[in-house]
Tab-separated table of C-alpha atoms in Angstrom:
chain	number	residue	atom	x	y	z
A	11	MET	CA	-10.399	-49.115	-60.934
A	12	ARG	CA	-12.005	-45.670	-60.978
A	13	ASP	CA	-13.696	-46.253	-57.596
A	14	TYR	CA	-10.382	-47.248	-56.078
A	15	TRP	CA	-8.772	-43.876	-56.890
A	16	GLU	CA	-11.785	-41.747	-55.977
A	17	GLU	CA	-12.155	-43.067	-52.394
A	18	PRO	CA	-8.979	-41.371	-50.942
A	19	GLU	CA	-10.066	-38.083	-52.509
A	20	THR	CA	-13.387	-38.238	-50.610
A	21	LYS	CA	-11.559	-38.858	-47.302
A	22	ASN	CA	-9.255	-35.886	-47.854
A	23	LYS	CA	-12.250	-33.635	-48.463
A	24	THR	CA	-13.806	-34.793	-45.156
A	25	ILE	CA	-10.625	-34.089	-43.183
A	26	ASN	CA	-10.217	-30.631	-44.726
A	27	THR	CA	-13.813	-29.751	-43.886
A	28	LYS	CA	-13.257	-30.616	-40.215
A	29	LYS	CA	-10.134	-28.470	-40.119
A	30	ILE	CA	-11.955	-25.551	-41.697
A	31	ILE	CA	-14.834	-25.814	-39.198
A	32	LEU	CA	-12.376	-26.049	-36.298
A	33	SER	CA	-10.432	-23.026	-37.566
A	34	ILE	CA	-13.652	-21.019	-37.904
A	35	LEU	CA	-14.711	-21.916	-34.341
A	36	ILE	CA	-11.297	-20.979	-32.961
A	37	SER	CA	-11.366	-17.687	-34.872
A	38	ILE	CA	-14.844	-16.887	-33.543
A	39	LEU	CA	-13.693	-17.708	-30.006
A	40	VAL	CA	-10.591	-15.508	-30.339
A	41	VAL	CA	-12.637	-12.622	-31.741
A	42	ALA	CA	-15.202	-13.034	-28.940
A	43	ILE	CA	-12.471	-12.976	-26.295
A	44	ILE	CA	-10.916	-9.858	-27.857
A	45	VAL	CA	-14.310	-8.110	-27.950
A	46	ILE	CA	-15.080	-9.065	-24.336
A	47	VAL	CA	-11.649	-7.888	-23.139
A	48	ALA	CA	-11.994	-4.635	-25.096
A	49	LEU	CA	-15.446	-4.018	-23.647
A	50	TYR	CA	-14.180	-4.852	-20.149
A	51	ILE	CA	-11.413	-2.292	-20.513
A	52	THR	CA	-13.388	0.503	-22.162
A	53	ASN	CA	-17.007	0.117	-20.997
A	54	ASN	CA	-17.593	0.846	-17.308
A	55	GLU	CA	-21.110	-0.655	-17.194
A	56	PHE	CA	-19.997	-3.890	-18.877
A	57	ARG	CA	-16.939	-4.151	-16.625
A	58	ASN	CA	-19.077	-3.634	-13.531
A	59	TRP	CA	-21.496	-6.376	-14.697
A	60	ILE	CA	-18.626	-8.809	-15.276
A	61	ASP	CA	-17.032	-7.960	-11.901
A	62	VAL	CA	-20.320	-8.488	-10.041
A	63	GLU	CA	-21.978	-11.357	-11.928
A	64	ILE	CA	-19.010	-13.373	-13.214
A	65	PHE	CA	-16.031	-12.633	-10.958
A	66	ARG	CA	-18.190	-12.144	-7.832
A	67	LYS	CA	-16.115	-9.182	-6.675
A	68	GLU	CA	-19.029	-7.533	-4.883
A	69	ILE	CA	-19.810	-8.676	-1.339
A	70	SER	CA	-22.397	-7.465	1.156
A	71	GLN	CA	-22.098	-6.826	4.871
A	72	ASP	CA	-24.316	-9.826	5.589
A	73	GLY	CA	-21.895	-12.251	3.949
A	74	VAL	CA	-18.602	-11.485	5.701
A	75	THR	CA	-16.842	-12.798	8.800
A	76	THR	CA	-17.134	-10.571	11.884
A	77	ILE	CA	-14.953	-10.011	14.956
A	78	GLU	CA	-16.949	-8.633	17.862
A	79	LEU	CA	-15.381	-5.818	19.928
A	80	ASP	CA	-15.966	-5.230	23.627
A	81	GLU	CA	-18.163	-2.180	24.026
A	82	GLY	CA	-16.715	0.600	26.146
A	83	GLU	CA	-13.122	-0.543	25.580
A	84	THR	CA	-10.615	1.254	23.402
A	85	SER	CA	-9.322	-0.992	20.634
A	86	ASN	CA	-6.659	-0.166	18.054
A	87	ILE	CA	-7.057	-2.213	14.878
A	88	TYR	CA	-4.356	-2.748	12.260
A	89	ALA	CA	-4.031	-5.144	9.288
A	90	PHE	CA	-0.649	-6.618	8.414
A	91	ASN	CA	0.487	-9.598	6.352
A	92	LYS	CA	-2.522	-11.984	6.586
A	93	TYR	CA	-3.803	-10.918	9.996
A	94	ILE	CA	-6.113	-8.390	11.613
A	95	GLY	CA	-4.462	-7.217	14.838
A	96	ILE	CA	-6.567	-5.814	17.683
A	97	LEU	CA	-4.637	-4.102	20.488
A	98	SER	CA	-6.620	-3.634	23.700
A	99	LYS	CA	-5.678	-3.694	27.406
A	100	ASN	CA	-1.997	-4.323	26.565
A	101	ARG	CA	-2.886	-7.479	24.593
A	102	LEU	CA	-2.472	-7.869	20.832
A	103	SER	CA	-4.897	-10.433	19.408
A	104	LEU	CA	-4.225	-11.654	15.857
A	105	TYR	CA	-7.100	-12.963	13.755
A	106	GLY	CA	-6.888	-14.823	10.448
A	107	SER	CA	-9.254	-14.620	7.486
A	108	SER	CA	-11.685	-17.047	9.159
A	109	GLY	CA	-12.170	-14.668	12.096
A	110	LYS	CA	-10.575	-17.117	14.533
A	111	GLU	CA	-8.103	-15.722	17.081
A	112	GLU	CA	-4.770	-17.318	16.190
A	113	THR	CA	-2.620	-15.867	18.966
A	114	ASN	CA	-2.660	-13.379	21.822
A	115	LEU	CA	0.500	-11.437	22.666
A	116	GLU	CA	1.422	-9.195	25.574
A	117	VAL	CA	2.244	-5.730	24.252
A	118	GLN	CA	2.609	-3.039	26.922
A	119	ILE	CA	1.408	-0.163	24.727
A	120	THR	CA	-1.764	1.907	25.068
A	121	ASN	CA	-1.384	4.627	22.410
A	122	PRO	CA	0.216	2.837	19.461
A	123	LEU	CA	2.026	3.938	16.326
A	124	PHE	CA	1.993	1.181	13.697
A	125	ASP	CA	3.968	0.342	10.577
A	126	SER	CA	4.324	-2.913	8.669
A	127	ALA	CA	6.125	-4.518	5.753
A	128	ASN	CA	6.070	-8.108	4.570
A	129	ARG	CA	5.559	-10.279	7.694
A	130	PHE	CA	6.833	-7.627	10.130
A	131	LEU	CA	4.788	-5.275	12.299
A	132	VAL	CA	6.406	-2.573	14.457
A	133	ILE	CA	4.459	-0.916	17.273
A	134	GLY	CA	5.734	2.115	19.176
A	135	GLU	CA	4.207	3.973	22.108
A	136	SER	CA	3.276	7.441	20.850
A	137	ASN	CA	5.204	9.991	22.980
A	138	GLY	CA	6.530	7.055	24.996
A	139	GLN	CA	9.597	4.811	24.977
A	140	LYS	CA	8.492	1.225	24.248
A	141	VAL	CA	8.952	-0.485	20.869
A	142	TYR	CA	7.760	-3.973	19.846
A	143	VAL	CA	8.383	-5.888	16.633
A	144	ILE	CA	6.029	-8.725	15.684
A	145	GLU	CA	7.265	-11.243	13.109
A	146	ASP	CA	4.370	-13.264	11.758
A	147	LYS	CA	2.621	-14.332	14.999
A	148	GLU	CA	5.435	-13.909	17.541
A	149	VAL	CA	7.078	-11.029	19.388
A	150	ALA	CA	10.516	-10.898	17.716
A	151	TRP	CA	11.890	-8.327	20.167
A	152	GLU	CA	11.021	-5.391	22.371
A	153	SER	CA	13.071	-2.427	23.538
A	154	GLU	CA	12.944	0.988	25.153
A	155	VAL	CA	14.389	4.163	23.685
A	156	GLU	CA	15.463	7.440	25.243
A	157	GLY	CA	13.134	10.195	24.186
A	158	ASN	CA	9.524	10.384	23.041
A	159	ILE	CA	8.593	8.292	20.015
A	160	SER	CA	6.959	10.284	17.214
A	161	LYS	CA	7.129	7.732	14.389
A	162	VAL	CA	8.210	4.146	13.635
A	163	CYS	CA	8.976	2.414	10.346
A	164	VAL	CA	10.064	-1.072	9.265
A	165	ASN	CA	11.342	-2.419	5.942
A	166	LYS	CA	10.466	-5.788	4.400
A	167	ASN	CA	13.466	-7.491	6.040
A	168	GLY	CA	12.666	-6.346	9.572
A	169	TYR	CA	15.045	-3.372	9.961
A	170	VAL	CA	13.398	-0.684	12.105
A	171	ALA	CA	13.834	3.089	12.414
A	172	VAL	CA	12.382	5.008	15.371
A	173	ILE	CA	12.063	8.813	15.353
A	174	MET	CA	12.307	10.467	18.778
A	175	THR	CA	11.900	13.969	20.190
A	176	GLY	CA	12.201	15.463	23.667
A	177	THR	CA	15.944	14.912	24.062
A	178	SER	CA	18.819	17.389	24.062
A	179	TYR	CA	18.619	17.236	20.238
A	180	LYS	CA	15.744	18.452	18.109
A	181	SER	CA	15.286	14.914	16.756
A	182	GLU	CA	16.954	11.525	16.962
A	183	VAL	CA	16.567	8.502	14.681
A	184	GLN	CA	17.551	5.118	16.084
A	185	VAL	CA	17.993	2.079	13.813
A	186	PHE	CA	17.583	-1.569	14.883
A	187	ASP	CA	18.410	-4.796	13.044
A	188	PRO	CA	15.891	-7.698	12.790
A	189	GLU	CA	17.167	-9.166	16.082
A	190	GLY	CA	16.523	-5.928	17.955
A	191	ASN	CA	20.164	-4.829	18.213
A	192	SER	CA	20.609	-1.059	18.125
A	193	LEU	CA	22.890	-0.252	15.183
A	194	PHE	CA	23.264	3.523	15.604
A	195	ILE	CA	21.488	6.792	16.383
A	196	SER	CA	21.403	9.805	14.068
A	197	PHE	CA	21.331	13.082	16.025
A	198	LEU	CA	19.650	16.103	14.411
A	199	SER	CA	20.577	19.350	16.119
A	200	TYR	CA	18.790	21.927	13.967
A	201	THR	CA	16.115	20.060	11.995
A	202	MET	CA	12.990	18.093	12.856
A	203	ALA	CA	12.712	14.555	11.457
A	204	VAL	CA	9.197	14.087	10.052
A	205	ASP	CA	9.669	10.649	8.482
A	206	ALA	CA	12.249	7.931	7.819
A	207	SER	CA	12.598	4.946	5.518
A	208	ILE	CA	15.083	2.061	5.183
A	209	SER	CA	16.015	0.754	1.735
A	210	ASN	CA	14.901	-2.730	0.666
A	211	ASP	CA	18.539	-3.917	0.584
A	212	ASN	CA	19.110	-2.684	4.186
A	213	LYS	CA	21.984	-0.438	3.079
A	214	TYR	CA	20.573	3.061	3.515
A	215	LEU	CA	18.479	5.118	5.905
A	216	ALA	CA	16.627	8.121	4.492
A	217	ILE	CA	15.484	10.857	6.889
A	218	ALA	CA	13.050	13.588	5.868
A	219	GLU	CA	14.002	16.759	7.743
A	220	VAL	CA	12.356	20.167	8.069
A	221	ASP	CA	14.087	23.332	9.271
A	222	THR	CA	11.641	25.971	10.491
A	223	SER	CA	14.138	28.041	12.492
A	224	GLY	CA	14.353	30.794	9.857
A	225	THR	CA	11.813	32.892	8.032
A	226	ILE	CA	11.439	30.250	5.314
A	227	ILE	CA	10.777	26.500	5.472
A	228	GLN	CA	13.640	24.313	4.293
A	229	SER	CA	13.054	20.605	3.661
A	230	ASN	CA	15.742	18.099	2.837
A	231	VAL	CA	16.315	14.339	2.698
A	232	ARG	CA	19.468	12.961	4.292
A	233	ILE	CA	20.778	9.578	3.059
A	234	THR	CA	22.904	7.645	5.562
A	235	SER	CA	24.954	4.508	4.941
A	236	ILE	CA	23.882	2.019	7.601
A	237	GLU	CA	27.190	0.135	7.409
A	238	LYS	CA	29.279	3.297	7.842
A	239	ALA	CA	27.033	4.627	10.605
A	240	ARG	CA	27.671	1.531	12.720
A	241	THR	CA	31.355	2.410	13.023
A	242	ASP	CA	31.620	6.113	12.181
A	243	PRO	CA	28.238	7.913	12.503
A	244	ARG	CA	29.739	11.380	11.915
A	245	ASN	CA	30.989	10.423	8.446
A	246	SER	CA	28.189	8.193	7.254
A	247	ASP	CA	26.145	10.580	5.090
A	248	GLU	CA	25.983	9.479	1.456
A	249	ASN	CA	23.836	12.284	0.082
A	250	ASN	CA	21.684	15.231	1.099
A	251	TYR	CA	18.848	16.334	-1.177
A	252	LYS	CA	17.954	19.952	-0.468
A	253	SER	CA	14.481	20.880	-1.697
A	254	GLU	CA	13.281	24.232	-2.980
A	255	GLN	CA	12.621	26.835	-0.323
A	256	ASN	CA	9.185	26.823	1.321
A	257	LYS	CA	8.397	23.269	0.145
A	258	LEU	CA	7.113	21.236	3.101
A	259	ILE	CA	7.951	17.534	3.023
A	260	VAL	CA	5.373	15.194	4.585
A	261	ASN	CA	6.431	11.588	3.896
A	262	ILE	CA	9.182	9.575	2.240
A	263	ALA	CA	9.373	5.948	1.123
A	264	TYR	CA	12.162	3.829	-0.305
A	265	GLN	CA	11.020	1.801	-3.275
A	266	ASP	CA	12.875	-0.618	-5.564
A	267	LYS	CA	16.192	0.342	-7.206
A	268	ASP	CA	16.957	2.626	-4.235
A	269	ARG	CA	14.469	5.220	-5.438
A	270	ILE	CA	13.144	7.539	-2.758
A	271	VAL	CA	9.633	8.860	-3.264
A	272	CYS	CA	8.948	12.120	-1.423
A	273	MET	CA	5.525	13.548	-0.764
A	274	TYR	CA	5.344	17.318	-0.346
A	275	THR	CA	2.207	19.365	0.216
A	276	ASP	CA	2.239	20.454	-3.451
A	277	THR	CA	4.111	17.734	-5.387
A	278	ILE	CA	5.304	14.139	-5.278
A	279	ASN	CA	8.949	13.796	-6.269
A	280	ILE	CA	11.439	11.002	-6.952
A	281	MET	CA	15.053	11.119	-5.816
A	282	GLU	CA	17.559	8.873	-7.595
A	283	ASN	CA	21.122	9.065	-8.862
A	284	GLY	CA	21.656	12.361	-7.063
A	285	GLN	CA	18.755	14.047	-8.859
A	286	GLU	CA	15.238	15.038	-7.772
A	287	SER	CA	12.371	15.167	-10.265
A	288	VAL	CA	8.630	15.818	-10.017
A	289	ILE	CA	6.389	12.837	-10.753
A	290	PHE	CA	3.070	14.520	-9.886
A	291	ASP	CA	2.202	18.209	-9.495
A	292	ASN	CA	-0.898	19.267	-7.538
A	293	LYS	CA	-1.020	22.717	-9.127
A	294	ASP	CA	-4.446	23.646	-10.544
A	295	LYS	CA	-5.917	20.320	-9.359
A	296	LYS	CA	-8.350	19.644	-6.530
A	297	ILE	CA	-6.412	16.902	-4.736
A	298	THR	CA	-8.299	15.434	-1.785
A	299	ALA	CA	-5.824	12.668	-0.812
A	300	GLN	CA	-2.507	11.189	-1.875
A	301	SER	CA	-0.239	8.342	-0.786
A	302	ILE	CA	3.228	6.933	-1.462
A	303	ASP	CA	2.733	3.884	0.774
A	304	LEU	CA	2.490	1.481	-2.173
A	305	LYS	CA	4.754	-0.997	-3.949
A	306	ASN	CA	6.606	0.980	-6.659
A	307	SER	CA	3.609	3.250	-7.192
A	308	ILE	CA	2.047	6.450	-5.927
A	309	THR	CA	-1.606	7.487	-5.958
A	310	THR	CA	-3.635	10.682	-5.706
A	311	ILE	CA	-7.365	11.407	-5.635
A	312	GLN	CA	-8.450	14.265	-7.854
A	313	GLU	CA	-12.004	15.570	-7.547
A	314	GLU	CA	-13.685	16.687	-10.751
A	315	SER	CA	-17.101	18.327	-11.081
A	316	SER	CA	-19.717	16.168	-12.822
A	317	GLY	CA	-22.688	18.480	-12.307
A	318	ILE	CA	-23.932	21.453	-10.308
A	319	PHE	CA	-24.048	19.545	-7.029
A	320	SER	CA	-22.042	16.398	-7.852
A	321	ALA	CA	-18.439	15.380	-8.384
A	322	ASN	CA	-16.436	12.377	-9.527
A	323	SER	CA	-13.238	11.219	-7.865
A	324	VAL	CA	-10.439	10.213	-10.225
A	325	ILE	CA	-7.817	7.989	-8.639
A	326	ASN	CA	-4.511	8.566	-10.442
A	327	ILE	CA	-2.064	5.655	-10.035
A	328	ILE	CA	1.474	6.262	-11.304
A	329	ASP	CA	4.075	3.525	-11.772
A	330	VAL	CA	7.324	4.912	-10.344
A	331	ASP	CA	9.457	2.839	-12.720
A	332	THR	CA	7.737	3.578	-16.059
A	333	ARG	CA	5.936	6.827	-15.048
A	334	ASN	CA	2.796	5.412	-16.711
A	335	MET	CA	-0.502	6.558	-15.195
A	336	GLN	CA	-3.647	4.479	-14.711
A	337	ASN	CA	-6.985	6.035	-13.750
A	338	TYR	CA	-9.923	4.668	-11.798
A	339	THR	CA	-13.087	6.752	-11.409
A	340	VAL	CA	-15.817	6.608	-8.797
A	341	GLU	CA	-18.971	8.676	-9.221
A	342	THR	CA	-18.879	10.241	-5.753
A	343	SER	CA	-16.493	11.851	-3.298
A	344	VAL	CA	-14.042	9.575	-1.484
A	345	LYS	CA	-14.376	9.865	2.281
A	346	GLU	CA	-10.932	8.380	3.028
A	347	MET	CA	-8.178	6.448	1.225
A	348	TYR	CA	-6.009	3.677	2.702
A	349	THR	CA	-3.039	2.084	0.933
A	350	LYS	CA	-0.619	-0.778	1.439
A	351	GLY	CA	1.525	-2.794	-0.956
A	352	ASP	CA	-0.542	-3.301	-4.091
A	353	ILE	CA	-3.930	-2.358	-2.609
A	354	ILE	CA	-5.814	0.959	-2.526
A	355	ALA	CA	-8.971	1.057	-0.384
A	356	LEU	CA	-11.560	3.789	-1.015
A	357	ASN	CA	-14.100	4.528	1.715
A	358	LEU	CA	-17.209	5.878	-0.037
A	359	GLY	CA	-19.408	5.981	3.071
A	360	THR	CA	-21.571	2.860	2.881
A	361	GLU	CA	-19.313	1.220	0.298
A	362	VAL	CA	-15.607	0.394	0.199
A	363	GLU	CA	-13.873	-0.316	-3.096
A	364	PHE	CA	-10.537	-2.122	-3.108
A	365	ILE	CA	-8.501	-1.601	-6.263
A	366	ASN	CA	-4.953	-2.595	-7.182
A	367	THR	CA	-2.115	-0.487	-8.549
A	368	GLY	CA	-3.073	-1.589	-12.057
A	369	GLY	CA	-6.351	0.305	-11.662
A	370	TRP	CA	-8.578	-2.797	-11.502
A	371	LEU	CA	-11.290	-3.561	-8.969
A	372	VAL	CA	-10.312	-6.286	-6.486
A	373	LYS	CA	-13.357	-6.252	-4.185
A	374	ARG	CA	-16.387	-4.046	-3.546
A	375	TYR	CA	-17.929	-4.131	-0.071
A	376	ILE	CA	-21.541	-2.969	0.382
A	377	ALA	CA	-22.532	-1.993	3.933
A	378	ASN	CA	-25.852	-1.420	5.668
A	379	GLN	CA	-24.409	1.482	7.662
A	380	GLU	CA	-21.718	4.156	7.494
A	381	VAL	CA	-18.193	2.713	7.566
A	382	SER	CA	-16.127	4.246	10.379
A	383	SER	CA	-12.655	3.297	9.161
A	384	VAL	CA	-10.679	0.736	7.186
A	385	THR	CA	-7.361	-1.035	7.708
A	386	VAL	CA	-5.712	-2.872	4.826
A	387	SER	CA	-2.751	-5.047	3.855
A	388	ASP	CA	-1.956	-6.887	0.621
A	389	ASN	CA	-3.950	-9.942	1.706
A	390	ILE	CA	-6.650	-8.860	4.141
A	391	ALA	CA	-8.707	-5.838	5.151
A	392	GLY	CA	-10.765	-4.886	8.171
A	393	ILE	CA	-13.932	-2.784	7.982
A	394	ILE	CA	-14.058	-1.041	11.351
A	395	TYR	CA	-17.198	-0.142	13.258
A	396	ARG	CA	-17.738	0.918	16.873
A	397	ASP	CA	-18.577	-2.623	18.044
A	398	LYS	CA	-17.082	-4.934	15.419
A	399	VAL	CA	-14.555	-5.519	12.665
A	400	GLU	CA	-15.573	-7.208	9.440
A	401	ILE	CA	-12.950	-9.194	7.517
A	402	ILE	CA	-12.464	-8.907	3.765
A	403	ASN	CA	-10.182	-11.408	2.018
A	404	LEU	CA	-8.251	-9.801	-0.803
């Protein structure tokens, strides 16, 4: 009788022991993961080891796909969507990540101005009249404008703005819909348009203007309702942000929630709800490069001395929505910076580091020679040399 009652008690003890061991193992695993994540975030050497040895984020020049260029010919290379585009002899060849030519399009442009968003690429003839829009791998439309093209821009839905000079006005900005229909032209009599941007909902056109006719520089950003401008261009202005005197505006970009990010020579500002505020001030900082051509973020490169003859470059990445700043540091000077969407490419000479707007390394490319230039999109990048382009999948 005693043995009968003691047997269940022994089984219960066995089951409880297994649970305890399992709980201990899970706890050890959780603690290990927390420690590894903490080290990855805080320890640069450990993070670099993990990126290289575990995540395989470092690639060498010998292990990438190459597109050969014809020597002696002028080629203009641009990355958009998932393609590397090479424009030469009025032909635009599009290559995928495998390095295979996927299509070849006739584009009668020799000195191109590029811009891209989503699957759209707009190409304008610098100081010429021709405009082409590529959607994925096809020519969506082409047109000619009156005046000399100084800049082109496209939003993620395929709406295009073209800035022109050399007419009876100081500047003109012509807007096209995704089918290539001209919607309207904004005429600027007294100011020079230096940049333009179309909102993500296709409702507004923002024009960055500079007036240099007086003794002081006056920059402002004009907001135009696209719907109103189609029927009544003279009464289509929704807002006009007038900047402080002697502030020179360089670029503007519409981001989400109809925010307009403005890059001046000394600050980066945000315009929203009728107000303009500073998001980054260059004062007392050695800023070597900055960009607003990112998805809901801006970035600057700040050089800081790390020794008598050496310097680190701190890449400051600011989220436009939260105003939070992430930092990424490289222990050298950055030769050039290229940005698009969520990707920031840093040309360090014989290395290129691709980081995202969260401040994390995406890929590191190690070259055997000096990198001439880089072109980048969200999905693909091209490392440009005199005689070839090397493809990096992001």
